[in-house]
Short mmCIF file of C-alpha atoms in Angstrom, two decimals:
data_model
loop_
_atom_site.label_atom_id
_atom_site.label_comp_id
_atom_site.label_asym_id
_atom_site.label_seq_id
_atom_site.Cartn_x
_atom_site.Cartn_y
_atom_site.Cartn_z
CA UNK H 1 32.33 -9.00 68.46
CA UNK H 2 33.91 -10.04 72.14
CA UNK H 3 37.43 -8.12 72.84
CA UNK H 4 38.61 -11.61 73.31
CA UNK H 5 38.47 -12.53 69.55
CA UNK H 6 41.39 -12.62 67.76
CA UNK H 7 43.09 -10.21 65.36
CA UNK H 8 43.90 -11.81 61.87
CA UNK H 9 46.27 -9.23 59.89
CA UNK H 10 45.72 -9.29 56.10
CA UNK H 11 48.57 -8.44 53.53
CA UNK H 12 47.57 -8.22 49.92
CA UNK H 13 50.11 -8.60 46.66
CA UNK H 14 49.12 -6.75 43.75
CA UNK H 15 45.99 -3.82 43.50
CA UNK H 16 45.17 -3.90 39.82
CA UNK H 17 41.19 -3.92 38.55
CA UNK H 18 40.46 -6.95 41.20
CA UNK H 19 43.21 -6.40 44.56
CA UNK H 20 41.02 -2.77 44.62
CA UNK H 21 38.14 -4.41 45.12
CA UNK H 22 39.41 -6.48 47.45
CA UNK H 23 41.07 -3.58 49.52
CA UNK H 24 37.95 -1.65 49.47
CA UNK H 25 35.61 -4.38 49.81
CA UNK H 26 37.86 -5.91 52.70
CA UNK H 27 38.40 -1.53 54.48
CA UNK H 28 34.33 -1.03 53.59
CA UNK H 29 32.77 -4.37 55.16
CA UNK H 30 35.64 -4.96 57.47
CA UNK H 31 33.13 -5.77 60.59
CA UNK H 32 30.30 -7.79 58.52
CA UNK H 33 33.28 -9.99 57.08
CA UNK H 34 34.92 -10.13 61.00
CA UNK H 35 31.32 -11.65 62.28
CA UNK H 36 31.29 -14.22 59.99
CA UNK H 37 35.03 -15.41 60.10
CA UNK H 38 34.99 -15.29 63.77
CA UNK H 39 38.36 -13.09 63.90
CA UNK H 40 38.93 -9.48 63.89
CA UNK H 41 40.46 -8.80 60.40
CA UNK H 42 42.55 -5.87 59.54
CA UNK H 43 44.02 -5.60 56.24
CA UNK H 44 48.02 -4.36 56.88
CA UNK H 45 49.71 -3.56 53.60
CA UNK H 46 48.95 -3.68 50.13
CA UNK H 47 51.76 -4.46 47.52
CA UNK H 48 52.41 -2.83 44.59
CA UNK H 49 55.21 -2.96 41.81
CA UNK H 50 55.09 1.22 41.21
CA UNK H 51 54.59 3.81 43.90
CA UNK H 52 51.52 5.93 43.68
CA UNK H 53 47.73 6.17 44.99
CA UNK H 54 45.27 3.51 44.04
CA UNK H 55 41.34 4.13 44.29
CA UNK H 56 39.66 3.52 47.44
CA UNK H 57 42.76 2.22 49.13
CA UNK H 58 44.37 3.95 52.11
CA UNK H 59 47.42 5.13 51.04
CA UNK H 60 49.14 4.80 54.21
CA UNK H 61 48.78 1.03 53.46
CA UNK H 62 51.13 0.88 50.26
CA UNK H 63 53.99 -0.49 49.33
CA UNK H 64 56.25 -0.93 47.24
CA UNK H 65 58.92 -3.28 49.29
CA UNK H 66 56.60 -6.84 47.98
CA UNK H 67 59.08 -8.52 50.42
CA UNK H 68 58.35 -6.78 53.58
CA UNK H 69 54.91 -8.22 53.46
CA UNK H 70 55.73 -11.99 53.23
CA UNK H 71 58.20 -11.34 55.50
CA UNK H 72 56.38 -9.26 58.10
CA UNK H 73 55.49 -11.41 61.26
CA UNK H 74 52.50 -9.78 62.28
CA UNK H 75 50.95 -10.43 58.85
CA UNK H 76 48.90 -13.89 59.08
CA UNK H 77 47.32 -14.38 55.47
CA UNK H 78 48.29 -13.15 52.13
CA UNK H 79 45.78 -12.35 49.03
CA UNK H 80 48.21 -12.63 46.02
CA UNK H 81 46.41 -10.67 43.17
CA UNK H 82 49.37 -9.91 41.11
CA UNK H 83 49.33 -12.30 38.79
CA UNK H 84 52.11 -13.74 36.55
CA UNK H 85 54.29 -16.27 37.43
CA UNK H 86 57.22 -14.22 38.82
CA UNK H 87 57.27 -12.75 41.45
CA UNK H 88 54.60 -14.27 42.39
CA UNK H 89 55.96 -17.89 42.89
CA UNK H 90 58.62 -16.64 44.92
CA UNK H 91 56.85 -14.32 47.20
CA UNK H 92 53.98 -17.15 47.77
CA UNK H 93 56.30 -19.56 48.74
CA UNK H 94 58.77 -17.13 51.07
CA UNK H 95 54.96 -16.47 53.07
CA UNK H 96 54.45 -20.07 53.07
CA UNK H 97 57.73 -20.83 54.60
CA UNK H 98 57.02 -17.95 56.99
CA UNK H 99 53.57 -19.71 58.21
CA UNK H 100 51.36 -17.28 56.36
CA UNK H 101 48.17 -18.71 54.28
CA UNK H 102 47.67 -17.59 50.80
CA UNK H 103 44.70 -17.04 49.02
CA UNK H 104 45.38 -16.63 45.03
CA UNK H 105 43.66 -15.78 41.93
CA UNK H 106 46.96 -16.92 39.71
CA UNK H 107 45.95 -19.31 37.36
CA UNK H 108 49.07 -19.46 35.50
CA UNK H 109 50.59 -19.77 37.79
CA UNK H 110 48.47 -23.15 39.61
CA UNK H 111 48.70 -24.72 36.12
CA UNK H 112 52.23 -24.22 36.00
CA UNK H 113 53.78 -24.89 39.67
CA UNK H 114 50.73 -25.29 41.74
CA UNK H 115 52.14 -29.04 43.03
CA UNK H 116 55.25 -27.57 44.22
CA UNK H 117 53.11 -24.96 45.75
CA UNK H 118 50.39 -26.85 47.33
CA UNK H 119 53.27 -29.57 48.89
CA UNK H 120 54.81 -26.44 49.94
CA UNK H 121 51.49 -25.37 51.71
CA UNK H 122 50.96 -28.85 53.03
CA UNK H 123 54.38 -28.77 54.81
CA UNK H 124 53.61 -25.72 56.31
CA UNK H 125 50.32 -26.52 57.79
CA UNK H 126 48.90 -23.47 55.97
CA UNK H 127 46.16 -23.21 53.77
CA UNK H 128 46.57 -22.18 49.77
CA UNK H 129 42.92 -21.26 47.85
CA UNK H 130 42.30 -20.09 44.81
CA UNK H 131 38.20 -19.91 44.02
CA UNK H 132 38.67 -17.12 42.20
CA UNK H 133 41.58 -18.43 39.91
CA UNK H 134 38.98 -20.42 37.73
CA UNK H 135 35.49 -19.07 37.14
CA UNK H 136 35.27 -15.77 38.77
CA UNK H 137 32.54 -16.06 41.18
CA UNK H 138 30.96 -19.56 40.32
CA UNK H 139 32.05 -21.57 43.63
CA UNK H 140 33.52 -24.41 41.68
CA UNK H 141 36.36 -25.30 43.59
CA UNK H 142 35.05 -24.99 46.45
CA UNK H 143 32.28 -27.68 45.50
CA UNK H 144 34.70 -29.93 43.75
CA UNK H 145 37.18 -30.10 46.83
CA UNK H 146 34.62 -30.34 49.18
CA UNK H 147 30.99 -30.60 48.46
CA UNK H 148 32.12 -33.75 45.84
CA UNK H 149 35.12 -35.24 47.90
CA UNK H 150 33.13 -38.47 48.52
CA UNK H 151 32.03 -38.66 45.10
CA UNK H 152 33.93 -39.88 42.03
CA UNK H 153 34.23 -37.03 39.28
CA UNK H 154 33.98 -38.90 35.86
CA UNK H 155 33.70 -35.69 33.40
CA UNK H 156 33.74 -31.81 33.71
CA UNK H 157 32.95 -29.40 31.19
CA UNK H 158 33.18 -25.83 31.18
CA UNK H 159 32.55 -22.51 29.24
CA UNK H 160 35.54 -20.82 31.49
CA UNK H 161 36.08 -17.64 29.23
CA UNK H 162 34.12 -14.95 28.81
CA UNK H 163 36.01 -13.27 25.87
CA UNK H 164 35.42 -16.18 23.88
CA UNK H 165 31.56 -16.95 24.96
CA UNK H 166 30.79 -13.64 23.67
CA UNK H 167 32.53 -13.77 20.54
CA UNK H 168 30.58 -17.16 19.82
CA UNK H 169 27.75 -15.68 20.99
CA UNK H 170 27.66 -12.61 18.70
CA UNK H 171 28.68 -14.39 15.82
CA UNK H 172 25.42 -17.36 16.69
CA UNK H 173 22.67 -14.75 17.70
CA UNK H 174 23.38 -11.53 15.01
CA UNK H 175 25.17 -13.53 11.98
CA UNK H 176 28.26 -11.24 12.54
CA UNK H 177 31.94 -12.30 11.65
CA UNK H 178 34.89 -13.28 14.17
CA UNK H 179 36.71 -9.81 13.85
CA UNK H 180 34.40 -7.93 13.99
CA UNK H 181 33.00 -9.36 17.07
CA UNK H 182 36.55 -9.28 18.24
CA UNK H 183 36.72 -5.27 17.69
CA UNK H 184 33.67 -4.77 19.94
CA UNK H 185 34.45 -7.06 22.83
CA UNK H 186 37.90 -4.95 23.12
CA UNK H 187 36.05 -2.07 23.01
CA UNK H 188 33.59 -3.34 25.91
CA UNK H 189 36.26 -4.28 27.72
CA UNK H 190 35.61 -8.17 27.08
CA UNK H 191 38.73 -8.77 25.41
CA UNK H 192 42.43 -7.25 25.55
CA UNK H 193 44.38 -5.23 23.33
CA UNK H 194 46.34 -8.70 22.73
CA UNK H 195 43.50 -11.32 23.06
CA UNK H 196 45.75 -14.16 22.40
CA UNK H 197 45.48 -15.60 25.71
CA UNK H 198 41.63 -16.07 25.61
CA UNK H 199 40.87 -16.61 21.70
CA UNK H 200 43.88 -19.43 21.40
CA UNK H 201 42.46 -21.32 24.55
CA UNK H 202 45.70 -20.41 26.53
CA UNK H 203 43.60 -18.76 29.41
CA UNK H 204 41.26 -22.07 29.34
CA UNK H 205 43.70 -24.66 29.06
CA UNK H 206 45.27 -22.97 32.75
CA UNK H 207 42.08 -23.47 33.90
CA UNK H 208 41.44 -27.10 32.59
CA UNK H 209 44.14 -28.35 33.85
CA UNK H 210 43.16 -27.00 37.70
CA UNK H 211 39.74 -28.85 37.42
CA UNK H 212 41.44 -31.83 36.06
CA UNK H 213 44.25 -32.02 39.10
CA UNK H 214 41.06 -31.25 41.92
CA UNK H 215 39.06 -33.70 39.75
CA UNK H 216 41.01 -36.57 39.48
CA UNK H 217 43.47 -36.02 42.47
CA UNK H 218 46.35 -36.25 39.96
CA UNK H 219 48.70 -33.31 39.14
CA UNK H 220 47.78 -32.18 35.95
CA UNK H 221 49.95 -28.81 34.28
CA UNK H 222 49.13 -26.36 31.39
CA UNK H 223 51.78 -27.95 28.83
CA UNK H 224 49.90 -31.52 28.99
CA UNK H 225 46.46 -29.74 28.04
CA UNK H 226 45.48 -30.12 24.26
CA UNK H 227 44.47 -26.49 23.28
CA UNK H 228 42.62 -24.97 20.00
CA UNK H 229 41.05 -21.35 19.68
CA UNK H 230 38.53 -20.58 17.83
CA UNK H 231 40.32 -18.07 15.53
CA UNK H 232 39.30 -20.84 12.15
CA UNK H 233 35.41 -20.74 13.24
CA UNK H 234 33.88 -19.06 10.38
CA UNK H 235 30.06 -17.60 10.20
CA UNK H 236 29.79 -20.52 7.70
CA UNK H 237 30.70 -22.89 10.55
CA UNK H 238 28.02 -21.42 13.14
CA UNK H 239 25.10 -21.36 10.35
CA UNK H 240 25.81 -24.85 9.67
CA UNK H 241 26.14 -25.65 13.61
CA UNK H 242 22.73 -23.38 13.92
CA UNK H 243 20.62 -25.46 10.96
CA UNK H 244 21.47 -28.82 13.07
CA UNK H 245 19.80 -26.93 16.45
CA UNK H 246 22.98 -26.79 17.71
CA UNK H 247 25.59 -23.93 18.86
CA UNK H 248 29.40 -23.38 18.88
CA UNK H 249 31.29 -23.46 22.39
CA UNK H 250 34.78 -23.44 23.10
CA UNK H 251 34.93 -25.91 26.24
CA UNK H 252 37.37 -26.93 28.55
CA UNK H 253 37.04 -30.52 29.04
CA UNK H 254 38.39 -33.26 31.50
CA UNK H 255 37.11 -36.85 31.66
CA UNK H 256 37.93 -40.36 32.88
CA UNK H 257 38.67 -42.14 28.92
CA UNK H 258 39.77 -45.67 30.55
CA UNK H 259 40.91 -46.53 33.96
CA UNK H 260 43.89 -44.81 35.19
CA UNK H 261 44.05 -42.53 32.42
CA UNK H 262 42.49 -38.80 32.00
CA UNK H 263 42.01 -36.69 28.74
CA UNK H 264 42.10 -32.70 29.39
CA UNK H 265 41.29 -30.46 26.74
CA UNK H 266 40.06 -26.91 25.07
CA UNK H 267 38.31 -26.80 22.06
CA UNK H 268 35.54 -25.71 20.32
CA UNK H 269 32.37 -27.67 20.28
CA UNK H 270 28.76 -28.37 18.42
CA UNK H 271 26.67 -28.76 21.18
CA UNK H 272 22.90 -29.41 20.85
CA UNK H 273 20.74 -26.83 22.13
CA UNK H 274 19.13 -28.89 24.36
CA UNK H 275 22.78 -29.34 26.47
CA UNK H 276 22.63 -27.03 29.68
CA UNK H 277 25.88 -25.71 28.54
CA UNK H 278 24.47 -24.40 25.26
CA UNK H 279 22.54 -21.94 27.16
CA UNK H 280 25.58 -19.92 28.28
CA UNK H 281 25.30 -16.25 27.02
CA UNK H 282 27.60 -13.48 25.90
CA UNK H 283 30.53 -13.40 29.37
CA UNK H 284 28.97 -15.29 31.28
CA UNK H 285 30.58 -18.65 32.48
CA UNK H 286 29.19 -21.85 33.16
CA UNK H 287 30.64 -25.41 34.36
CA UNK H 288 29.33 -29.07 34.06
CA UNK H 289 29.88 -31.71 36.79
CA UNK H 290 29.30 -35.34 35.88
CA UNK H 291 30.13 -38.12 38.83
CA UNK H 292 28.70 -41.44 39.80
CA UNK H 293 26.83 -40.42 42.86
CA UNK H 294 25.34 -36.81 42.07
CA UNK H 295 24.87 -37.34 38.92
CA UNK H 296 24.75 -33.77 36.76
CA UNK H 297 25.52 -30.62 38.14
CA UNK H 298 25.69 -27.03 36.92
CA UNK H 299 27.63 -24.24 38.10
CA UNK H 300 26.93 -20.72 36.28
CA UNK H 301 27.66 -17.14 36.98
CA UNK H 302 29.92 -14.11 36.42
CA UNK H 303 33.55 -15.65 35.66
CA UNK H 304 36.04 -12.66 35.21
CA UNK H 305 35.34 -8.74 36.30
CA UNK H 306 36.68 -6.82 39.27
CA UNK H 307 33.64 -7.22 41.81
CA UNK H 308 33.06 -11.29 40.46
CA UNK H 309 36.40 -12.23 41.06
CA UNK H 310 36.98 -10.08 44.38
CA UNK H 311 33.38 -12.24 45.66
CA UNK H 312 35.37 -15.26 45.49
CA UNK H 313 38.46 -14.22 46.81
CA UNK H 314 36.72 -12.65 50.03
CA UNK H 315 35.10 -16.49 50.45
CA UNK H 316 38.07 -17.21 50.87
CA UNK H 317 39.46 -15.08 53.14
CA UNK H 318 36.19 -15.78 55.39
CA UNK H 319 37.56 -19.59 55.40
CA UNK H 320 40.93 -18.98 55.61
CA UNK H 321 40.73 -16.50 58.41
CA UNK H 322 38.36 -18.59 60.46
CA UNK H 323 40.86 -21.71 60.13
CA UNK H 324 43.49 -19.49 61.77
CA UNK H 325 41.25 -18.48 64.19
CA UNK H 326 40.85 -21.33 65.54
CA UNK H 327 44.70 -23.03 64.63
CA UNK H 328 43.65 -25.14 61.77
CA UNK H 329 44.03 -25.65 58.27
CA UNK H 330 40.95 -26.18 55.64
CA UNK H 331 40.74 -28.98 52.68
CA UNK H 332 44.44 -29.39 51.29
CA UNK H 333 44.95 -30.87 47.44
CA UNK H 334 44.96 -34.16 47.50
CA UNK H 335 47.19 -35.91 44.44
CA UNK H 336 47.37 -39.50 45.54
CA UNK H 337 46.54 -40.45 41.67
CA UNK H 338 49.29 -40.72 39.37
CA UNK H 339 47.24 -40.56 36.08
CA UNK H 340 48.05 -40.88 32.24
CA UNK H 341 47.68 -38.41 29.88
CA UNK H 342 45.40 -39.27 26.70
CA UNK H 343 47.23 -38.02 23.67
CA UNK H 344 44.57 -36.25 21.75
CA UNK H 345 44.96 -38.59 18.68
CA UNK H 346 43.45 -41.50 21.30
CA UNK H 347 40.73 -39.33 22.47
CA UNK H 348 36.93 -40.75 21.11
CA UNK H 349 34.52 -37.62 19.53
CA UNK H 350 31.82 -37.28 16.99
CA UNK H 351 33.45 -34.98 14.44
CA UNK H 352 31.56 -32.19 11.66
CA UNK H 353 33.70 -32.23 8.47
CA UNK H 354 32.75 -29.19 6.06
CA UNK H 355 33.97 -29.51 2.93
CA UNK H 356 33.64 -28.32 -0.91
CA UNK H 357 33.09 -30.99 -3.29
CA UNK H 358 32.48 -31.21 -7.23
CA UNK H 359 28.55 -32.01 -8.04
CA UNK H 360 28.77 -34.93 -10.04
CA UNK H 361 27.49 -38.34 -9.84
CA UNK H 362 29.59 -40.91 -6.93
CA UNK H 363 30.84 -37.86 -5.39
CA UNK H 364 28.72 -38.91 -2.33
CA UNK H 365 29.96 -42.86 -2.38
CA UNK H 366 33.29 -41.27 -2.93
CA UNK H 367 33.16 -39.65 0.18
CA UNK H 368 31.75 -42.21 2.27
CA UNK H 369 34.12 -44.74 1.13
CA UNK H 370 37.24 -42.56 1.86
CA UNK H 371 35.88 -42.28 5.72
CA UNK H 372 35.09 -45.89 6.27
CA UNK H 373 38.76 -46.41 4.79
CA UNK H 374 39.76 -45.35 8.05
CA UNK H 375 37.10 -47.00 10.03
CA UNK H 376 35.12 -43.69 10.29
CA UNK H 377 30.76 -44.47 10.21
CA UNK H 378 29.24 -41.37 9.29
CA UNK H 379 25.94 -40.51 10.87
CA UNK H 380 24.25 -37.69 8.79
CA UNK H 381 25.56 -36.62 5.66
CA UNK H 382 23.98 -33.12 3.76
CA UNK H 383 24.82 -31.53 0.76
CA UNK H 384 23.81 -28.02 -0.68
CA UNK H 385 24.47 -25.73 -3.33
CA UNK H 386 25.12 -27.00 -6.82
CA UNK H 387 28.38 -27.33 -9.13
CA UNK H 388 31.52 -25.52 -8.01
CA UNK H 389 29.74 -24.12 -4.89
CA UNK H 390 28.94 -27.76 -3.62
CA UNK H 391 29.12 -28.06 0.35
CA UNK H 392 29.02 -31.24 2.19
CA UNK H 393 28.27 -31.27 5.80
CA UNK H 394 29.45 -34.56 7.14
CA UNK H 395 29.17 -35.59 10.90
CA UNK H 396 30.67 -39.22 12.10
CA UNK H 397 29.61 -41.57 14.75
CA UNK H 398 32.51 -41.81 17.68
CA UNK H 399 35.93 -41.76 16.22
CA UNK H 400 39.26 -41.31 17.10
CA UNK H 401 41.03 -38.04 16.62
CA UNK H 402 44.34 -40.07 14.75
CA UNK H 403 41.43 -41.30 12.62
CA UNK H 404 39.82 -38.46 11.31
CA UNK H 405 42.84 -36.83 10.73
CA UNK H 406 43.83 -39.64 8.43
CA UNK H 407 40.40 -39.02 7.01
CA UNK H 408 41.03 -35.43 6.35
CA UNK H 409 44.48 -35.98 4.49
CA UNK H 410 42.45 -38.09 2.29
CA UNK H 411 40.26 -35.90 1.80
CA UNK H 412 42.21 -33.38 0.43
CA UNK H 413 43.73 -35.22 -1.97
CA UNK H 414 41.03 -36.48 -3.52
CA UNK H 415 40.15 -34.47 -7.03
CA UNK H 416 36.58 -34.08 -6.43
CA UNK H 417 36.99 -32.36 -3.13
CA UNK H 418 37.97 -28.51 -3.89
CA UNK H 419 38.62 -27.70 0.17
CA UNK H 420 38.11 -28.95 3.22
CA UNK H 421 36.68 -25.73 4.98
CA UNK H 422 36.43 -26.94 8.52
CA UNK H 423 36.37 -29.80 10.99
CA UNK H 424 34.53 -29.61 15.00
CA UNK H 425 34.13 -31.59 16.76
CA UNK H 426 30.35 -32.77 18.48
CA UNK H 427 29.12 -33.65 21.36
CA UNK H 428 25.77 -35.30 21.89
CA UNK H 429 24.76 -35.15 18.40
CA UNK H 430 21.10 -37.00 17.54
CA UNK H 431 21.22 -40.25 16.38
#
């Protein structure tokens, strides 16, 4: 590299599992990554919230003073690993007021204030990325914002956590209940001690409403995404999902439902085995790209980890830092759309209805007369077992969501229906 290339000075927020990476990736291939950004890059300071050594990071390079890095002049792009949405927020928007670009893994953070943050950005001239904030390693955003910006995005779907893909997984491929699943994905490290955030959806739902907003180009926020766990999905539920050739996903989900108007979602889903997302194993993550030109696309990889989510990152350093080489900025968010909201009770899907019923003559008629009561057609209907231990499996054609629930209520009111055990919803079933 020429002495006349310039020197881009890194400051990094935060040096938990992935901001070590980083720092050692960054201190390890400093010259490789250089080359291909076209500036000299020098990481400055690292930020951290307690005082103390951190593996493979020069010590002379923390901090605890978060401020003096935003702050610092000679400091041209911050990597904001902290996560959380203070300090973060603050800190990110002090650098962008002091000209710095940020590159951020935050997801909460994007789904909560990312359109204050991004206008923020765009004010400054300065870029704001955030591969690794959905996906880990899969180059998703990067596609969507760029590779598909002349496109039109009708539908994504994604398996987007890998605590929750494994779970499903275990419980589809050995026969093996949710806790105990549960109990070895904390012990491998899959899950956390609280694994709220990923089994309720919560971590998904941040993340479906990012690929809605870059989607759709409408500013879409964590508190307008529908979200279900999969806590209720019993080994009953996946055997049933199994003996239709089909598998359980939780997916986060964003389509175009009428003009002007967007549905974003988690939930779990029967998928047929035959559907490129049913293929996604154990942590891995996976995401599915529908739009009018492409056509189908499919993103899969590594979504969460140290090393997969300090790959992304460093792609976008490599971007970032070559844009302020040369006194640019990259791809900003654009928001022009002003979309509606779906409210899940409008939202179209087939539906599986499980469901304990007494083994008598009509039972069946019953049944099928209390769904088309609500304007429900049901496409398959099987029964097994015999007298008290009677089990329906019923799936519907397309029906609204306000509609099946009416269903259900009926359902369980009804005298010859003992419990209804569980209700998925389907996508692509056969005809």
């Amino acid at each position: 590299m020429n002495s006349g290339v310039k020197t881009i000075t890194i400051g990094m927020l935060g040096c938990g599992v992935v901001g070590s990476q980083v720092a050692r990736l960054l201190q390890d291939d400093e010259q490789e990554l250089s080359e291909r950004s076209g500036a000299l890059l020098k990481l400055s300071k690292v930020g951290v919230r307690t005082a103390g050594a951190r593996d493979g990071v020069d010590s002379s390079l923390i901090t605890t003073d978060l401020q003096s890095i935003v702050s610092d002049p000679s400091i041209n792009i911050i990597i904001e690993v902290m996560g959380g949405i203070e300090p973060a927020k603050s800190l990110i928007l002090e650098a962008i007021k002091n000209g710095k670009s940020v590159i951020t893994a935050n997801k909460a953070l994007l789904a909560t204030h990312g359109h204050e943050l991004f206008n923020a950005a765009d004010a400054a001239k300065v870029d704001l990325y955030y591969e690794a904030a959905v996906a880990g390693a899969i180059p998703i955003i990067r596609s969507m914002r760029e590779s598909l910006a002349g496109d039109q995005i009708t539908r994504v779907m994604g398996i987007v956590n890998g605590t929750t893909n494994y779970i499903l997984t275990k419980m589809h491929e050995e026969g093996r209940a949710f806790d105990d699943v549960l109990k070895e994905a904390q012990t491998l490290g899959y899950a956390e001690a609280d694994p709220s955030a990923d089994i309720e959806g919560h971590d998904a739902a941040a993340k479906a409403a990012l690929l809605a907003s870059l989607a759709f180009h409408s500013t879409v926020v964590i508190d307008e995404v529908y979200c279900e766990g999969i806590t209720h999905i019993s080994s009953e539920d996946v055997l049933a999902a199994k003996s239709m050739n089909s598998v359980i996903k939780l997916l986060a989900i964003a389509e175009l439902t009428v003009k002007d108007e967007i549905s974003v979602r988690v939930h779990p889903v029967i998928l047929p085995l035959a559907h490129p997302l049913a293929s996604v194993r154990n942590a891995f993550n996976a995401v599915y790209v529908e739009s009018e030109a492409a056509g189908q696309l499919m993103f899969y990889g590594r979504g969460a980890g140290g090393a997969p989510t300090a790959s992304a990152i460093l792609g976008d350093l490599v971007a970032v830092a070559r844009h302020a080489a040369y006194s640019t900025v990259g791809y900003g968010e654009s928001d022009y759309a002003d979309l509606d909201i779906a409210p899940i009770g409008a939202v179209k899907s087939q539906f599986f209805v499980r469901l304990h019923v007494a083994d008598k003559s009509g039972v069946l008629a019953s049944i099928a007369q209390t769904f088309a009561s609500e304007n429900v057609s049901i496409q398959t209907v099987r029964q097994s077992g015999l007298g008290a231990d009677a089990e329906l499996i019923v799936v519907t054609h397309a029906a609204s969501e306000d509609a099946l629930d009416a269903c259900v209520e009926k359902l369980k009111a009804m005298d010859i229906v003992s419990k209804v055990e569980s209700v998925i919803r389907v996508e692509g079933a056969p005809a």
